[in-house]
Coordinates of C-alpha atoms and ligand atoms in Angstrom, one line a residue:
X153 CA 0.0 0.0 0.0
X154 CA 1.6 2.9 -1.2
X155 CA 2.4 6.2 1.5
X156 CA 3.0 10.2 1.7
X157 CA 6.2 11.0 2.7
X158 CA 5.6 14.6 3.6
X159 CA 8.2 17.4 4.9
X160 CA 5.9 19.3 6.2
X161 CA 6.6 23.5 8.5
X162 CA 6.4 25.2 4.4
X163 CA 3.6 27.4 3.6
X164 CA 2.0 26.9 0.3
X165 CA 2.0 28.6 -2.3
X166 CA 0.2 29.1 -5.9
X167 CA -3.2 28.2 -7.8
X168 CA -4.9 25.2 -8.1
X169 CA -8.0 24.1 -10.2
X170 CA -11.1 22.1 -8.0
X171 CA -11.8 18.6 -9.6
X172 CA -15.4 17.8 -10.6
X173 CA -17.6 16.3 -7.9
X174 CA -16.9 12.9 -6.2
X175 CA -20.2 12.9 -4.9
X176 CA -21.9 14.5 -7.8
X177 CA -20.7 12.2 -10.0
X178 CA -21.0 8.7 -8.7
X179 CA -25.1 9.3 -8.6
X180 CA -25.2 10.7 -12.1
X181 CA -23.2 7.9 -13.6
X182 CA -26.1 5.5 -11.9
X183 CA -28.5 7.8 -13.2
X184 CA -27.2 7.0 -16.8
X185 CA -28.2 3.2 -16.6
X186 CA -31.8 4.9 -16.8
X187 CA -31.9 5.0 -20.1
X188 CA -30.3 3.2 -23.4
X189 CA -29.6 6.2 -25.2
X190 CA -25.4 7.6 -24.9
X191 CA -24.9 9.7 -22.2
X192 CA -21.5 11.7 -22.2
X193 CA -20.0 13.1 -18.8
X194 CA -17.8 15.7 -18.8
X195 CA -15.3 17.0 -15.7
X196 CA -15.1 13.5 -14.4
X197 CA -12.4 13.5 -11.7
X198 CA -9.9 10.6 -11.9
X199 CA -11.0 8.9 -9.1
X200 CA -10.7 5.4 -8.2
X201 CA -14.1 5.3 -6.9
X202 CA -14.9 7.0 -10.3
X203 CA -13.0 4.0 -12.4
X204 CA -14.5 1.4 -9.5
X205 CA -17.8 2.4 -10.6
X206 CA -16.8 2.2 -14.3
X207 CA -16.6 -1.1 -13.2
X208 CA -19.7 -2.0 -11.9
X209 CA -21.3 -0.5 -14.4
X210 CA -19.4 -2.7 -17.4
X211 CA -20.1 -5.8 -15.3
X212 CA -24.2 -4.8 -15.4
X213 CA -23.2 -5.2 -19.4
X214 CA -23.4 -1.1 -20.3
X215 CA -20.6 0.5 -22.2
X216 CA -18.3 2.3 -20.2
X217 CA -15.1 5.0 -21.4
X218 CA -13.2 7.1 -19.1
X219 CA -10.9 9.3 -21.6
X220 CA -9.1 12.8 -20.4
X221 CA -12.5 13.2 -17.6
X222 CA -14.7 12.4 -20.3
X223 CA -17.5 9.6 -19.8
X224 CA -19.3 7.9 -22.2
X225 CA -21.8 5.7 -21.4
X226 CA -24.7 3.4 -22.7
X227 CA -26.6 1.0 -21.3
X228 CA -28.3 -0.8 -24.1
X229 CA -28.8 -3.7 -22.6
X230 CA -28.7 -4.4 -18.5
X231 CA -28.3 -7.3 -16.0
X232 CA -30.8 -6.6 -12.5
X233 CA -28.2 -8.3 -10.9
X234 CA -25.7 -6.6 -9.8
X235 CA -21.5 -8.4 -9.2
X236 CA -22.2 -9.0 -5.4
X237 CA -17.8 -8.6 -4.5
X238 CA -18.3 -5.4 -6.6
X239 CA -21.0 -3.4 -5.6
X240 CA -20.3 -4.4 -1.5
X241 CA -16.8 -3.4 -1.8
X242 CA -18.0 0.6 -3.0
X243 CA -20.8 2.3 -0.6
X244 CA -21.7 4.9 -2.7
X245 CA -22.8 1.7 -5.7
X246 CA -26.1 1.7 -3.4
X247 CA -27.4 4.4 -5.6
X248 CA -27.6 1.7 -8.7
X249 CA -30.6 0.3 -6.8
X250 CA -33.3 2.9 -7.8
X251 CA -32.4 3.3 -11.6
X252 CA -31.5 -0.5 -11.9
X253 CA -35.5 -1.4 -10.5
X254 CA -36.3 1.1 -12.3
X255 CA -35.7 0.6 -15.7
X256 CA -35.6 -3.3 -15.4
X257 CA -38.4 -3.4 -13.3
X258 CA -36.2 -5.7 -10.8
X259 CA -32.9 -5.3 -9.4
X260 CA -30.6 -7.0 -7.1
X261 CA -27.3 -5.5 -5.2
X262 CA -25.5 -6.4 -2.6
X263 CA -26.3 -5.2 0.8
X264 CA -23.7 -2.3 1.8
X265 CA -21.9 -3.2 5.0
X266 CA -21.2 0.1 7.7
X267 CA -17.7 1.2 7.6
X268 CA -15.2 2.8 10.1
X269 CA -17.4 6.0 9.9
X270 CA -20.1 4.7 11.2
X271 CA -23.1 1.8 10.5
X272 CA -24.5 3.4 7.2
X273 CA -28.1 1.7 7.0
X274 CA -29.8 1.7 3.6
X275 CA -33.7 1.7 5.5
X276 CA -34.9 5.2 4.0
X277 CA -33.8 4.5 0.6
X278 CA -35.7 1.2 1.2
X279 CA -38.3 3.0 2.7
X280 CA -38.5 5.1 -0.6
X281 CA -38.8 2.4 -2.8
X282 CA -41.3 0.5 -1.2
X283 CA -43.8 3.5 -1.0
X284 CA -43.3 3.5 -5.2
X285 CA -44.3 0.3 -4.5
X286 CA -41.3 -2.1 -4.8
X287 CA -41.4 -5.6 -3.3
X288 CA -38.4 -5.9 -1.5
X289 CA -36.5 -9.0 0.4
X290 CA -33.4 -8.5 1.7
X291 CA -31.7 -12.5 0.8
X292 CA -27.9 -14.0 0.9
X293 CA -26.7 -10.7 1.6
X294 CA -28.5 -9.1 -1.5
X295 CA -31.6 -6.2 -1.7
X296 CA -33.8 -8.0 -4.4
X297 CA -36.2 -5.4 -5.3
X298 CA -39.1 -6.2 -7.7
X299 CA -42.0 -3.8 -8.9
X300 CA -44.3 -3.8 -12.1
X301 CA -44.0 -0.1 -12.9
X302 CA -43.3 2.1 -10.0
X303 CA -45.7 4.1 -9.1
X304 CA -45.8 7.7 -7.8
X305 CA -46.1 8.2 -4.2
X306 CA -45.4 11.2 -0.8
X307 CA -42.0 10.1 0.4
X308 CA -41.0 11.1 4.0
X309 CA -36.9 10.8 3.8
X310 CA -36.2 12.4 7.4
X311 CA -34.2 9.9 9.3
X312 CA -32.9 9.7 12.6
X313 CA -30.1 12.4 11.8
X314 CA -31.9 14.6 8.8
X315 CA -32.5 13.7 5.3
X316 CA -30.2 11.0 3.0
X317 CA -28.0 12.2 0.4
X318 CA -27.4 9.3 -1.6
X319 CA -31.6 7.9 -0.5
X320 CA -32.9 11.1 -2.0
X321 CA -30.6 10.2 -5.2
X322 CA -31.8 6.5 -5.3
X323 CA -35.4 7.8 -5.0
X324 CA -35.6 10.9 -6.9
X325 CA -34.2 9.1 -9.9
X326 CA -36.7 5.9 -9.7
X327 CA -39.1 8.1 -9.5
X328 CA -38.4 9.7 -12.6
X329 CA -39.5 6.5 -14.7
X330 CA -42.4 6.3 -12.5
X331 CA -46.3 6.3 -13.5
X332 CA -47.7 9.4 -11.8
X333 CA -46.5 12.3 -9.4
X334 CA -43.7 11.5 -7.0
X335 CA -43.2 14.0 -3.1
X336 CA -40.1 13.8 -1.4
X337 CA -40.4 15.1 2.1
X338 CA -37.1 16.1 3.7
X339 CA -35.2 15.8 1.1
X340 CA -31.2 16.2 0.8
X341 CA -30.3 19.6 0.5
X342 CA -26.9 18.9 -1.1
X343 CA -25.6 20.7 -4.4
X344 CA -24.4 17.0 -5.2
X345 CA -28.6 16.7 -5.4
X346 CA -29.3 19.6 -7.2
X347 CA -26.6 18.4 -9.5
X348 CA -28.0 15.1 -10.3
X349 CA -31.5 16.6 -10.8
X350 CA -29.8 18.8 -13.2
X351 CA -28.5 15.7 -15.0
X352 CA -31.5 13.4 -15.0
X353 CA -33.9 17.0 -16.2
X354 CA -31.4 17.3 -19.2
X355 CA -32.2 13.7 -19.7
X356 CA -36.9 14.4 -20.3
X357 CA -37.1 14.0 -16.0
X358 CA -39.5 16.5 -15.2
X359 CA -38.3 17.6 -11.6
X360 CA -39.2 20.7 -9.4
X361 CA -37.8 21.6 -5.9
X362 CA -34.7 20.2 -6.3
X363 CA -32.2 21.9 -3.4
X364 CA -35.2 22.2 -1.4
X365 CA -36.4 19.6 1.1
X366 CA -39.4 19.2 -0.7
X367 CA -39.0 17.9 -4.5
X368 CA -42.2 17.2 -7.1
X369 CA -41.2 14.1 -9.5
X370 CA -43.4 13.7 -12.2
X371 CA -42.6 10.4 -13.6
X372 CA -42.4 9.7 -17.8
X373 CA -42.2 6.7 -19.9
X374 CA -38.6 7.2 -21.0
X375 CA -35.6 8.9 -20.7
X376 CA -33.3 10.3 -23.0
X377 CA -29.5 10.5 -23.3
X378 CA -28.0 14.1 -22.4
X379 CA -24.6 15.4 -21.7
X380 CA -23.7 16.5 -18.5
X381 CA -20.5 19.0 -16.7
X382 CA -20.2 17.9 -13.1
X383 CA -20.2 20.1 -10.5
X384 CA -16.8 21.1 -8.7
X385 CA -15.9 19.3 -5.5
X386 CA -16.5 21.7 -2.4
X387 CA -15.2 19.4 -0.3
X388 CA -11.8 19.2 -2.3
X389 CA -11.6 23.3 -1.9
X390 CA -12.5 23.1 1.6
X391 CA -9.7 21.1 2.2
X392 CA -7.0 22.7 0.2
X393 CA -8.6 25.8 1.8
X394 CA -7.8 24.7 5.3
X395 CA -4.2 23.3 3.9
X396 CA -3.2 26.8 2.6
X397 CA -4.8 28.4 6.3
X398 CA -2.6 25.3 8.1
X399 CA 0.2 26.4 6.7
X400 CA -0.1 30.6 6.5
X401 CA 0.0 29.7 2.8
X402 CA -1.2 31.5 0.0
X403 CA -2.8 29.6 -2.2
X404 CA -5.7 30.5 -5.3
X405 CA -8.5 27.7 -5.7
X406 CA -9.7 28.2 -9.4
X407 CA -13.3 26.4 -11.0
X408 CA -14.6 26.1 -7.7
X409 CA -18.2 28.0 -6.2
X410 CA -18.3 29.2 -3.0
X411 CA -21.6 29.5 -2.4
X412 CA -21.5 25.7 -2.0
X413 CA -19.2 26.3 0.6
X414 CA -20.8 28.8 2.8
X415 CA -20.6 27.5 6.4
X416 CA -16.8 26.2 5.4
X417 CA -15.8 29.9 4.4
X418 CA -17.6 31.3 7.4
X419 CA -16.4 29.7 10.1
X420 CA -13.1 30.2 9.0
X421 CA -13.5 33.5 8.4
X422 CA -14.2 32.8 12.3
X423 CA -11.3 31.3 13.1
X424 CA -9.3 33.9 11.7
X425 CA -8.5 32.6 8.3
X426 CA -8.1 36.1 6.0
X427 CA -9.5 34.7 2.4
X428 CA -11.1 36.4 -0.6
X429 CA -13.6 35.4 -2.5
X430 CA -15.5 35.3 -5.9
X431 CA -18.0 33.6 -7.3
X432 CA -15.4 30.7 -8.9
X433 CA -12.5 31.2 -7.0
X434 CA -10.8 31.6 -3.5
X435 CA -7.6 33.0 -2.4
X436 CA -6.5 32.4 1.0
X437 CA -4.1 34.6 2.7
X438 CA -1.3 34.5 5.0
X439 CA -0.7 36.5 8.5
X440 CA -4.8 35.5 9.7
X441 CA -4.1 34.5 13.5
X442 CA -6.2 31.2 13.6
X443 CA -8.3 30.7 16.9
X444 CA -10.4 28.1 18.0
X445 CA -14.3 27.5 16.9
X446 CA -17.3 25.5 18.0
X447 CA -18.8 24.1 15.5
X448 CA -21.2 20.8 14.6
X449 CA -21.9 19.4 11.6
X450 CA -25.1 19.6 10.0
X451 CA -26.8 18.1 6.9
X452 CA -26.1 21.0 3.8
X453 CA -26.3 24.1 3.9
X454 CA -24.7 23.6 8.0
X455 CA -21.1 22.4 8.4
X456 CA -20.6 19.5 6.0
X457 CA -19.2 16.4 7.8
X458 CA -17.0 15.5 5.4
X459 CA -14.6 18.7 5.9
X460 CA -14.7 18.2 9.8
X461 CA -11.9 15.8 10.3
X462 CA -9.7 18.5 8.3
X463 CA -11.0 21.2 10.9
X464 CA -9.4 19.7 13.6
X465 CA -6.4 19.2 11.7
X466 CA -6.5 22.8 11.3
X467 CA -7.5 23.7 14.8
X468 CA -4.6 22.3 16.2
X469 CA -2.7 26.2 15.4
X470 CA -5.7 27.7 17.2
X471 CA -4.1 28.2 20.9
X472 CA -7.2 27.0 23.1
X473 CA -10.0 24.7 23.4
X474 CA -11.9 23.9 20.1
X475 CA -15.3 21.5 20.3
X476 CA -16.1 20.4 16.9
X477 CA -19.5 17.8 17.1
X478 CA -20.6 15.8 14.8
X479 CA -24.1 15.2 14.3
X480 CA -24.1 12.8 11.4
X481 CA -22.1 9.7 11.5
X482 CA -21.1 8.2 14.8
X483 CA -18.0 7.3 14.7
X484 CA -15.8 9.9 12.6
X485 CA -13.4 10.5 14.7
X486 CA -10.2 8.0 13.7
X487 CA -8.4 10.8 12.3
X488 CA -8.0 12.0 16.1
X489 CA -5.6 9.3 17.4
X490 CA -3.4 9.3 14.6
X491 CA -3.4 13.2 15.3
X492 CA -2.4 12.8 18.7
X493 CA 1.4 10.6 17.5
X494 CA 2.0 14.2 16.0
X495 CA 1.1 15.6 19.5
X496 CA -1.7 16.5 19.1
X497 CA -4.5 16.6 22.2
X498 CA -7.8 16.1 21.7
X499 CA -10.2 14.1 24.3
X500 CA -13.9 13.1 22.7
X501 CA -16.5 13.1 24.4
X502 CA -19.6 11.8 22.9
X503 CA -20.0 12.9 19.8
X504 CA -17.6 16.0 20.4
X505 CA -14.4 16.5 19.7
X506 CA -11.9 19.1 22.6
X507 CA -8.7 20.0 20.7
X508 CA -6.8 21.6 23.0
X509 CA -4.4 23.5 19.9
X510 CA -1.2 25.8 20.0
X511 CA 1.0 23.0 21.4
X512 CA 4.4 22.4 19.3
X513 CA 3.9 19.0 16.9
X514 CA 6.3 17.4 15.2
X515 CA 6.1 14.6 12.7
X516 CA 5.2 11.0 12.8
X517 CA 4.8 7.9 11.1
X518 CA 0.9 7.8 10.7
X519 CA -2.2 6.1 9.1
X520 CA -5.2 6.8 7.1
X521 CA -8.3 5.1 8.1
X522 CA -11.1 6.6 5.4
X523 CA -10.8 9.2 3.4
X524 CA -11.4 12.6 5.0
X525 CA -9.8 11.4 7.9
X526 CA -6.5 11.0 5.5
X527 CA -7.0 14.2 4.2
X528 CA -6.9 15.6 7.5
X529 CA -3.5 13.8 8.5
X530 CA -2.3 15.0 5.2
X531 CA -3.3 18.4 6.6
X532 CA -1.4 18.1 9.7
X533 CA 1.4 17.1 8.2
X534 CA 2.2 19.8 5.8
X535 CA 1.9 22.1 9.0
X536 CA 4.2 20.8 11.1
X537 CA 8.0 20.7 11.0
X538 CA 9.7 17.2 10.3
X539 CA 9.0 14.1 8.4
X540 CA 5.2 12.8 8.4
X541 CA 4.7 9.5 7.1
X542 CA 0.4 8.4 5.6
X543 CA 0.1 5.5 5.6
X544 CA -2.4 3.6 3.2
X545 CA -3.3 6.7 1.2
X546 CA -5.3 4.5 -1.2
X547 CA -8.1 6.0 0.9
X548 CA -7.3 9.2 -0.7
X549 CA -6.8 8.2 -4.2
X550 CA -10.7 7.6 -3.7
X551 CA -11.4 11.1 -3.5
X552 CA -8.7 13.4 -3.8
X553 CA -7.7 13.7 -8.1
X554 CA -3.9 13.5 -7.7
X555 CA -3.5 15.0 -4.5
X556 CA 0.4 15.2 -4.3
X557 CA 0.9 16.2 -7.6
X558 CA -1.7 19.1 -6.9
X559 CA 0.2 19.9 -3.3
X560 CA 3.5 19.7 -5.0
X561 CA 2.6 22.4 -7.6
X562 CA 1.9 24.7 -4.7
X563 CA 5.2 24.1 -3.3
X564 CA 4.5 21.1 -0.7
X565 CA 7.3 18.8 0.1
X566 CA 5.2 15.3 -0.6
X567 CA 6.4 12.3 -2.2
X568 CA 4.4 9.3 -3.0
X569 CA 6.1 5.8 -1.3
X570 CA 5.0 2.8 -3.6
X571 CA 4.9 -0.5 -1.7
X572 CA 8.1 -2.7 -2.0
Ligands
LIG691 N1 -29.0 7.1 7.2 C1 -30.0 6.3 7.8 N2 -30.7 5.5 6.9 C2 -30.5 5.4 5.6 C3 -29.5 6.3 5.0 C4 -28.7 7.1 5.9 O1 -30.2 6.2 9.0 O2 -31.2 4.7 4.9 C5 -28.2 7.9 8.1 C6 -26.7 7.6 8.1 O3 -26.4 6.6 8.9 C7 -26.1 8.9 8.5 C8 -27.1 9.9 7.9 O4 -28.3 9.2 7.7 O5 -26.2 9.0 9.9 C9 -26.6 10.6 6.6 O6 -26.2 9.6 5.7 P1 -26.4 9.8 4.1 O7 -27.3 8.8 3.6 O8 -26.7 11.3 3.8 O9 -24.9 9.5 3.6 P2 -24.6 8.9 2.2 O10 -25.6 9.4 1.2 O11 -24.5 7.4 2.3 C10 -23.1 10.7 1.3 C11 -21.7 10.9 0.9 C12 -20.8 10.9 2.1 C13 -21.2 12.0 3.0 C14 -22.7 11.9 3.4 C15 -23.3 13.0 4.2 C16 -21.5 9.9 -1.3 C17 -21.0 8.8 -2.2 N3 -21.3 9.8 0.0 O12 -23.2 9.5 1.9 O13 -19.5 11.2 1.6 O14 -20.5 12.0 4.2 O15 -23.5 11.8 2.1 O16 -23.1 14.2 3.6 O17 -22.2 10.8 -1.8 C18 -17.1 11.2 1.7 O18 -17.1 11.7 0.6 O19 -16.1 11.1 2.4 C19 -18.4 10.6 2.2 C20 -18.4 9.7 3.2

């Protein structure tokens, strides 16, 4: 498993360009199986959760081409079933479900396992389907979903924590092929929704409410093929955001939109961070004192949980006590362990997070547990002086589009270690 060798204490430096959408994108390629026509893809990040899905999607027997972040795809013919190893080894494949039943008219995928973030359970999405009146039995560790056509139907998708990002994706886009007028009640909020809607209107889906908790679906006979650009990854900018603030860097984020980042920007802005920013771009600027924050994340437009563990990365400059909470997976925390070998010191409590911050760190030998969390370490590295060593960055060729090379053009110290 191949490693970050960072030499971290340097302040970046430069301009980068934001990849398209992790999160955007994995929906919309599901969405594509809706129809037989092409669909073409454009700003696809080179991902291996992009190319793992290019996977699943070839083994369902569609067409699949990655070229220079360029899809094309077409799903002429498709297998319900989906490759069990495949689709359990990839989370976000759950979203296959509603456009597989829906255009097949049955569908069968592995049941997702939890993961070190937390248990993950597919119920609402499951919940969604069955009110557009899928069968469903859950079998030999596989969803087997059956319906006739799906029919229209009011949707409640408020769970124990707020609505489902990737439920509201499985059910908005079944819906689409659905006989008659589909609510969703508390709906995801996320621009990775609004996104897909975009997407699956381009394709004849007549949607409304999109980025709204409540969304009108009025299903059609068929779909279309359409071409599509995918969104730019806020998370990505949030994080080299916080990397350039780690390191009183100063560092330009080009293609990006900030008002998809609007809690991130202001609770830096908070903590001290001294930024600018436009509609498509962000510079961040040295000399900001950084100080501590309370924050807890919150389903979109609040905190996003996926930039907290890179928060607390940052927050260990901000002399003090921070609390960051988080309010939607239980368990994302493992970043803060690993941040204590670089002495760091942060006690949780529940679902908080204390960082005590402004205590001297110095480099370690570390390792990446999921992706944001790596991110995170990868933060902590480049701020502090000596040698940090990531372990198992795999996590972050997931959802990072050539991270090192990208910290290496602003002037980062980071060399990738292949495994002897
Ligand atoms: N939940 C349920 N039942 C369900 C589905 C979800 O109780 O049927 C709970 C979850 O356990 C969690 C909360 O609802 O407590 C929110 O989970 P959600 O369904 O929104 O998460 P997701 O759709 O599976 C996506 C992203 C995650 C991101 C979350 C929250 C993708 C591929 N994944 O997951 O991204 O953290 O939304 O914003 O879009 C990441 O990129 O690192 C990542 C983990």
């Amino acid at each position: 498993m191949d490693s970050f060798l960072i030499q971290g204490g340097r302040p970046l430096c430069g301009d980068i360009e934001i990849s398209g959408s992790k999160n955007a994108v994995l929906p919309i390629l599901a969405a594509t199986l809706l129809t037989r026509e092409k669909c073409i893809i454009r700003r696809v990040p080179d991902l291996s959760d992009v190319h793992f899905m290019g996977k699943i999607i070839r083994s369902l027997g569609a067409d699949f081409n990655y070229e220079n972040g360029i899809v094309t795809i077409q799903a002429k013919r498709l297998k319900a079933r989906g490759d069990y190893d495949l689709i359990r080894k990839m989370r976000g494949s759950i979203c296959i479900l509603g456009p597989l039943l829906a255009r097949s008219g049955k569908a069968s995928v592995s049941m997702p396992g939890g993961c070190v973030i937390g248990t993950r359970p597919i119920d609402l999405h499951l919940k969604g389907l069955k009110a557009l009146a899928a069968e469903i039995h859950i079998r030999g560790g596989y969803v087997h979903a059956k319906a006739g056509r799906l029919q229209g139907a009011e949707v409640f998708l408020g769970g124990r924590v707020g609505p489902t990002v990737l439920g509201t994706a499985n059910i908005m886009m079944a819906a689409t092929l659905a006989e008659g007028v589909t609510v969703i009640e508390s709906a995801a909020c996320e621009p990775e929704i609004t996104d897909l809607a975009h997407f699956l209107i381009a394709m004849g889906a007549k949607i409304e409410g999109a980025g709204s908790p409540r969304m009108v679906i009025t299903g059609v006979d068929r779909l279309h093929g359409a071409e599509h650009e995918v969104i730019p990854d806020r998370i990505e900018a949030a994080t080299y955001a916080m990397a350039a603030a780690a390191t009183n860097g100063e560092v330009t984020l080009h293609h990006m939109r900030c008002d998809h980042l609007a809690a991130v920007l202001d609770k830096l802005k908070e903590a001290g961070v001294r930024m600018e920013a436009r509609d498509t771009s962000l510079k961040i600027l040295p000399g900001g004192e950084i100080s501590t924050v309370d924050v807890s994340t919150q389903p979109y437009t609040g905190f996003p949980t996926d930039a907290q563990a890179q928060l607390m990365a940052l927050m260990l400059k901000a002399a003090g006590l921070s609390i960051i909470t988080e309010r939607i997976f239980e368990s994302r925390f493992m970043h803060a362990n690993e941040l204590a070998r670089l002495g760091a010191d942060i006690a949780i409590e529940g679902p908080s997070a204390i960082i005590r911050g402004g205590l001297p760190l110095s480099g370690a030998e570390v390792m990446a547990s999921d992706l944001r969390a790596s991110a995170a370490l990868v933060i902590a590295g480049l701020m502090c002086p000596g040698s940090t060593q990531v372990n198992r960055i795999y996590h972050l060729d997931r959802g990072y589009e050539g991270m090192d090379k990208k910290l290496r053009s602003i002037g980062a110290k980071v060399k990738r270690v292949k495994e002897r």
